[in-house]
Coordinates of C-alpha atoms in Angstrom, one line a residue:
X36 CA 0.0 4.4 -43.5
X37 CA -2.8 5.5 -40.6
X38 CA -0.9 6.2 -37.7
X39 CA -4.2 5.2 -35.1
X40 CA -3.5 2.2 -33.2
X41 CA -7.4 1.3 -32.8
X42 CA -6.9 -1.4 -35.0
X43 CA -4.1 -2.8 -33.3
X44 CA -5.7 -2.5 -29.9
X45 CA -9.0 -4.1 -31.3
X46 CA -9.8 -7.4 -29.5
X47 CA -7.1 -6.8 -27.0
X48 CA -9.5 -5.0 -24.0
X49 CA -7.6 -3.5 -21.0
X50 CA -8.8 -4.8 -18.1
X51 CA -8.4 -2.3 -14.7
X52 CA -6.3 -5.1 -12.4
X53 CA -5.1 -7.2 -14.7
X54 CA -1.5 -7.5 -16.5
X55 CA -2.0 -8.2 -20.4
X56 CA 1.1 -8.5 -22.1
X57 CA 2.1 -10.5 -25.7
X58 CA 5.2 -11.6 -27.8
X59 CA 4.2 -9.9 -31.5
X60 CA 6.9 -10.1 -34.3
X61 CA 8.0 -6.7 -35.5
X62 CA 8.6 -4.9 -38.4
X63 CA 11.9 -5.5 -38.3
X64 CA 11.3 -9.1 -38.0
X65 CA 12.1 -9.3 -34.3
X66 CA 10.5 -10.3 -31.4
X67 CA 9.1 -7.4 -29.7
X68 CA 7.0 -7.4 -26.0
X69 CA 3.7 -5.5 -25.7
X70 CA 2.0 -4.6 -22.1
X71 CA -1.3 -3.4 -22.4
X72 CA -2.3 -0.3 -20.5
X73 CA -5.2 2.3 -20.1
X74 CA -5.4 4.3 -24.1
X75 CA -3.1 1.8 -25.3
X76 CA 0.2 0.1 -25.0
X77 CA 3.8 -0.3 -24.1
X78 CA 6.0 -1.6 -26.8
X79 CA 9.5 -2.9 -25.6
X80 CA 12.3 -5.1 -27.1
X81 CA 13.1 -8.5 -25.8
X82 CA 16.9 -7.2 -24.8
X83 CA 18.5 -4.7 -23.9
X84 CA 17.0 -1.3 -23.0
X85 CA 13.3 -1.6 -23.6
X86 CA 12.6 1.7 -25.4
X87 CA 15.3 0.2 -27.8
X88 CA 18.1 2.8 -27.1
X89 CA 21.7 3.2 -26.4
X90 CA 22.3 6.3 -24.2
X91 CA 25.4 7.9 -25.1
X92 CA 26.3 4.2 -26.8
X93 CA 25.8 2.7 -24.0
X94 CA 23.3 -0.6 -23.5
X95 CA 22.0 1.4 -20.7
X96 CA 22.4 4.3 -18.5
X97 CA 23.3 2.1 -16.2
X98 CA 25.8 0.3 -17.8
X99 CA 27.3 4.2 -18.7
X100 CA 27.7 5.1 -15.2
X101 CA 29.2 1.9 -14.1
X102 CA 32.1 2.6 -16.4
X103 CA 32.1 6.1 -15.4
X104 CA 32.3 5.2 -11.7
X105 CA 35.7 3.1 -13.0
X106 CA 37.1 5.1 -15.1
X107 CA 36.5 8.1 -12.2
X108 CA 37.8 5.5 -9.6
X109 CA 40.9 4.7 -11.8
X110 CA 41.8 8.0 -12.6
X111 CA 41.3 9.5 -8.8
X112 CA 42.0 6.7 -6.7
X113 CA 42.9 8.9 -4.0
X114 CA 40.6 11.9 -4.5
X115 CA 36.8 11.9 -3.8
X116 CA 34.8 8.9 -4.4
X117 CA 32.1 8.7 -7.9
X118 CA 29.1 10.4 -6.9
X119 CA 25.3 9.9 -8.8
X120 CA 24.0 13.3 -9.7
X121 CA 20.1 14.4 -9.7
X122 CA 20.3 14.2 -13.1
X123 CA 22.2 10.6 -12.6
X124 CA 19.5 9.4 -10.7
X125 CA 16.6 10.5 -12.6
X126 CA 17.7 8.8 -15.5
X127 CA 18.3 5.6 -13.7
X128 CA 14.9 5.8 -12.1
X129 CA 13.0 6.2 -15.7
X130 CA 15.4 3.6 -17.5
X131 CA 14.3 1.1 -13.9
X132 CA 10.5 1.6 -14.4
X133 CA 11.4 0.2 -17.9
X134 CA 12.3 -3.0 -17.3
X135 CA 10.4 -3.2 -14.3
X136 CA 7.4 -3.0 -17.2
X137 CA 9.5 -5.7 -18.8
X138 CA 10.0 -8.0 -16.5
X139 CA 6.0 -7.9 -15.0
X140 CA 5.2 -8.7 -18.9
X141 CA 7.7 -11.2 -19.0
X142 CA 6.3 -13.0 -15.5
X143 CA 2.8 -13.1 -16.9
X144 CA 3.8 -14.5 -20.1
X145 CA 5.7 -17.8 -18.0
X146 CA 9.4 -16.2 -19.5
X147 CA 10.5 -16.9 -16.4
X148 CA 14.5 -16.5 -17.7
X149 CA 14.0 -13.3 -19.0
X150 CA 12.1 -12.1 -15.9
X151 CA 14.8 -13.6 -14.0
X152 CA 17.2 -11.4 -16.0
X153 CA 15.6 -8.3 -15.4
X154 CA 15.1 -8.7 -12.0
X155 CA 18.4 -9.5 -11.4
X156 CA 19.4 -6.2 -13.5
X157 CA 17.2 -4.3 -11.1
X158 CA 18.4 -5.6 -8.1
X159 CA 22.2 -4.4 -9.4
X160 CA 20.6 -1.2 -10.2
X161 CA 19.9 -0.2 -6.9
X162 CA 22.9 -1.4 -5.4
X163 CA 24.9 0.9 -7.6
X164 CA 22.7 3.6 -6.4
X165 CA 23.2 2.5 -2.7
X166 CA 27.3 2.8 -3.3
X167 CA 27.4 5.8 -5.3
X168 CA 23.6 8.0 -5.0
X169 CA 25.0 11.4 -2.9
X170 CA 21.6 11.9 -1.2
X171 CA 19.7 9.8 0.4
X172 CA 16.6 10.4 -0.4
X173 CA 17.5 8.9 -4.0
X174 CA 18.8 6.0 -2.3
X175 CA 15.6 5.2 -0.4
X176 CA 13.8 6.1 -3.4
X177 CA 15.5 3.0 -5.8
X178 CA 15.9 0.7 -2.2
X179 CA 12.4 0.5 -1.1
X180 CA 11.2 -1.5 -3.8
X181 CA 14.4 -4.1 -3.2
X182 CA 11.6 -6.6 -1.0
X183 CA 9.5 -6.7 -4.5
X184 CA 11.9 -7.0 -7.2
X185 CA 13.6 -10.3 -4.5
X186 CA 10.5 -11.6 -4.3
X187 CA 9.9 -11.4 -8.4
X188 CA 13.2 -12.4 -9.1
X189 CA 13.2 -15.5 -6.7
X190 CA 10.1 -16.4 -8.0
X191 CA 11.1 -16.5 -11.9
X192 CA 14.3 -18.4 -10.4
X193 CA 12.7 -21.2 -8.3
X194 CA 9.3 -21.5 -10.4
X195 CA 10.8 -23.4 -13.1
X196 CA 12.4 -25.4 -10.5
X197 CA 9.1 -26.3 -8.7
X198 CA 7.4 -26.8 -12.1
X199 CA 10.1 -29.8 -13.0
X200 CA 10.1 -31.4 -9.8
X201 CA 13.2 -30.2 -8.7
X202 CA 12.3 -29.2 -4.8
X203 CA 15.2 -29.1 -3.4
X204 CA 17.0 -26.6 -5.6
X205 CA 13.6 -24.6 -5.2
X206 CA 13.9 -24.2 -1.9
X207 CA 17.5 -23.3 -1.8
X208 CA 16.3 -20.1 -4.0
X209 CA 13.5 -19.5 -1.7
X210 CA 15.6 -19.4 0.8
X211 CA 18.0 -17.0 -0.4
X212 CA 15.9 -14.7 -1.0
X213 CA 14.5 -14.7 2.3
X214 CA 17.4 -14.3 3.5
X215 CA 17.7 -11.6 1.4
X216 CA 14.9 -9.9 2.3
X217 CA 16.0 -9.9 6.1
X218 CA 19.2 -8.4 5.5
X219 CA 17.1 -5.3 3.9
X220 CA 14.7 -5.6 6.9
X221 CA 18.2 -5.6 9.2
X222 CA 19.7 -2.7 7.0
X223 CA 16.8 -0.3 7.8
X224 CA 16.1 -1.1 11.1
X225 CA 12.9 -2.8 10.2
X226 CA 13.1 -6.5 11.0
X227 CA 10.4 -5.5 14.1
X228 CA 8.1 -5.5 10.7
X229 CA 8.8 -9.1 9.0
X230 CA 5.3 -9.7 9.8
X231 CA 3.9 -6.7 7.8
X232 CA 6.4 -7.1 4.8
X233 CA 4.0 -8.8 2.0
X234 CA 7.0 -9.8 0.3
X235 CA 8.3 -12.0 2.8
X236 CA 5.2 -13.5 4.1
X237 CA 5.0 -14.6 0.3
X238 CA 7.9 -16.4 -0.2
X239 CA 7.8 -18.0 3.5
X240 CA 4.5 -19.1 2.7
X241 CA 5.4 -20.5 -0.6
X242 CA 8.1 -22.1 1.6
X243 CA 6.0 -24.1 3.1
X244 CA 4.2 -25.3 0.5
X245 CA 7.2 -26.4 -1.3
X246 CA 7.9 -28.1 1.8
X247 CA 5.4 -30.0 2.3
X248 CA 4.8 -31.3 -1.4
X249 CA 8.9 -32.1 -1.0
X250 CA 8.1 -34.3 2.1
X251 CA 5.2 -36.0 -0.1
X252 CA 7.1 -37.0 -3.0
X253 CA 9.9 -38.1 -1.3
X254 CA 12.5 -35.4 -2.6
X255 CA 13.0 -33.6 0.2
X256 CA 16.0 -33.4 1.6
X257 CA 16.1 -35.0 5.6
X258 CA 16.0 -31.4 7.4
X259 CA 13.6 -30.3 5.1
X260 CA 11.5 -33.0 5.9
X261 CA 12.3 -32.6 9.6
X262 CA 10.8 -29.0 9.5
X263 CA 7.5 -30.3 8.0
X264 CA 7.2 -33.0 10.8
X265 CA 8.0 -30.1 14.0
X266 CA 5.3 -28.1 12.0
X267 CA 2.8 -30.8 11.8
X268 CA 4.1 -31.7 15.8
X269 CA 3.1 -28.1 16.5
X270 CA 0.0 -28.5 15.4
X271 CA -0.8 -31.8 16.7
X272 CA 0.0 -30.4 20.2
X273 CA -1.9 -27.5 19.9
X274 CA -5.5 -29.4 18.5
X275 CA -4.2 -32.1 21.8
X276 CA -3.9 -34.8 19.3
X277 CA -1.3 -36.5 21.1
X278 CA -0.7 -39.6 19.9
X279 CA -0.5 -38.2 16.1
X280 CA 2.3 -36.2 18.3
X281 CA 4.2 -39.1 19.6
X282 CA 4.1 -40.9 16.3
X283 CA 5.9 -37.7 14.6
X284 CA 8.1 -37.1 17.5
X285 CA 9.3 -40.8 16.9
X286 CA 9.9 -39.5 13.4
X287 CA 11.9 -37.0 13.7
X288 CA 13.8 -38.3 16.4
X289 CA 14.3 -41.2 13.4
X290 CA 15.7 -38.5 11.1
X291 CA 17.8 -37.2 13.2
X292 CA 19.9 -40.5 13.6
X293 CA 19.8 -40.7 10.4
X294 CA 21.7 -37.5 9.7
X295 CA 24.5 -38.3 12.0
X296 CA 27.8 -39.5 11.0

């Protein structure tokens, strides 16, 4: 059997920008995920580690040094804490960029679940490394990317949500993972730079669109729909179109009875 993968690759261009990925059925007669990349591809399975293995029997490297941590925990409660080696780290970092390829496939292909999954995988990934990483420079090296793998995972969350009409729970994810967001920005001392962090300005923008197609249909929840109303108030005032400003101050005065007891 030809081991060239030009006829496997033929019809399938790789296009500088763009994320191609595809569900193919395996030799094995399993599902297997495909990203295409410059001079080829990225095969992965659809679970567990990507790359197929089990370091040291493990389903992960990260699922090895969580038990390692215990078991070091258990047996020393009263010594030294668990601490990450380079080594550690290193292998955490490749094994990440895995299903970080994984989960971008996943997104792309609407298997929004499994991209959920992996996010969610990620995100414990680095805070394992923010307990136990010794230096921290590794630490920073997982954490920074925490803003981007929130904003994926919330998305794979509350998409589905959005897509069945469901607004309200949608926005309850959104909102988490704001709020997640800020804490990070709080951690590092950053929260002077909300305005510059993409991945925030995303998901509050997607916010508001959520918003105001939740206030539309009806679904929205009553301080929901307050918040589109003091938005469109804002804006009324601002363009001095004040009796469009009266009417939705009478409106949201109306809501607000409406929420009392």
């Amino acid at each position: 059997m030809s081991k060239d993968i030009t006829r496997i690759l033929k019809g399938w261009e790789y296009e500088v920008g763009e994320v191609s990925a595809r569900i193919v059925r395996g030799d094995d007669g399993r599902d297997k995920i495909q990203l295409r990349v410059d001079m080829g591809l990225l095969q992965m399975e659809m679970d567990g580690r990507p790359d197929g293995t089990r370091p040291e029997g493990a389903e992960s490297w990260l699922d090895y040094y969580i038990k390692e941590q215990q078991a070091h925990d258990a047996a020393h409660p009263d010594s030294a804490p668990f601490e990450l080696s380079d080594e550690a780290c290193f292998r955490l970092w490749r094994e990440g960029v895995q299903y970080y390829h994984r989960y971008l496939s996943f997104w792309h292909l609407k298997r929004y679940d499994l991209c959920a999954r992996d996010t969610e995988r990620n995100l414990r990934l680095f805070a394992f490394v923010r307990a136990y990483a010794r230096d921290e420079r590794h630490r920073w090296q997982f954490d920074q990317w925490r803003p981007y793998v929130v904003m994926m995972h919330t998305r794979a969350v509350a998409t589905p949500m959005v897509e069945r009409g469901d607004l309200t729970e949608a926005l309850r994810a959104i909102d988490a993972g704001i709020e997640s967001i800020r804490e990070f920005l709080d951690t590092y001392d950053l929260s002077e730079r909300a305005d510059q962090c993409a991945e925030l300005i995303s998901l509050e923008q997607w916010r508001e669109e959520v918003l105001v197609a939740a206030h539309r249909s009806g679904k929205a929840h009553p301080t929901a729909t307050a918040e589109v109303l003091r938005r469109q108030l804002q804006q009324a005032v601002a363009e001095e179109r004040f009796e469009d400003a009266a009417a939705l101050r009478d409106e949201i005065r109306r809501l607000s009875q409406s929420e009392e007891p």
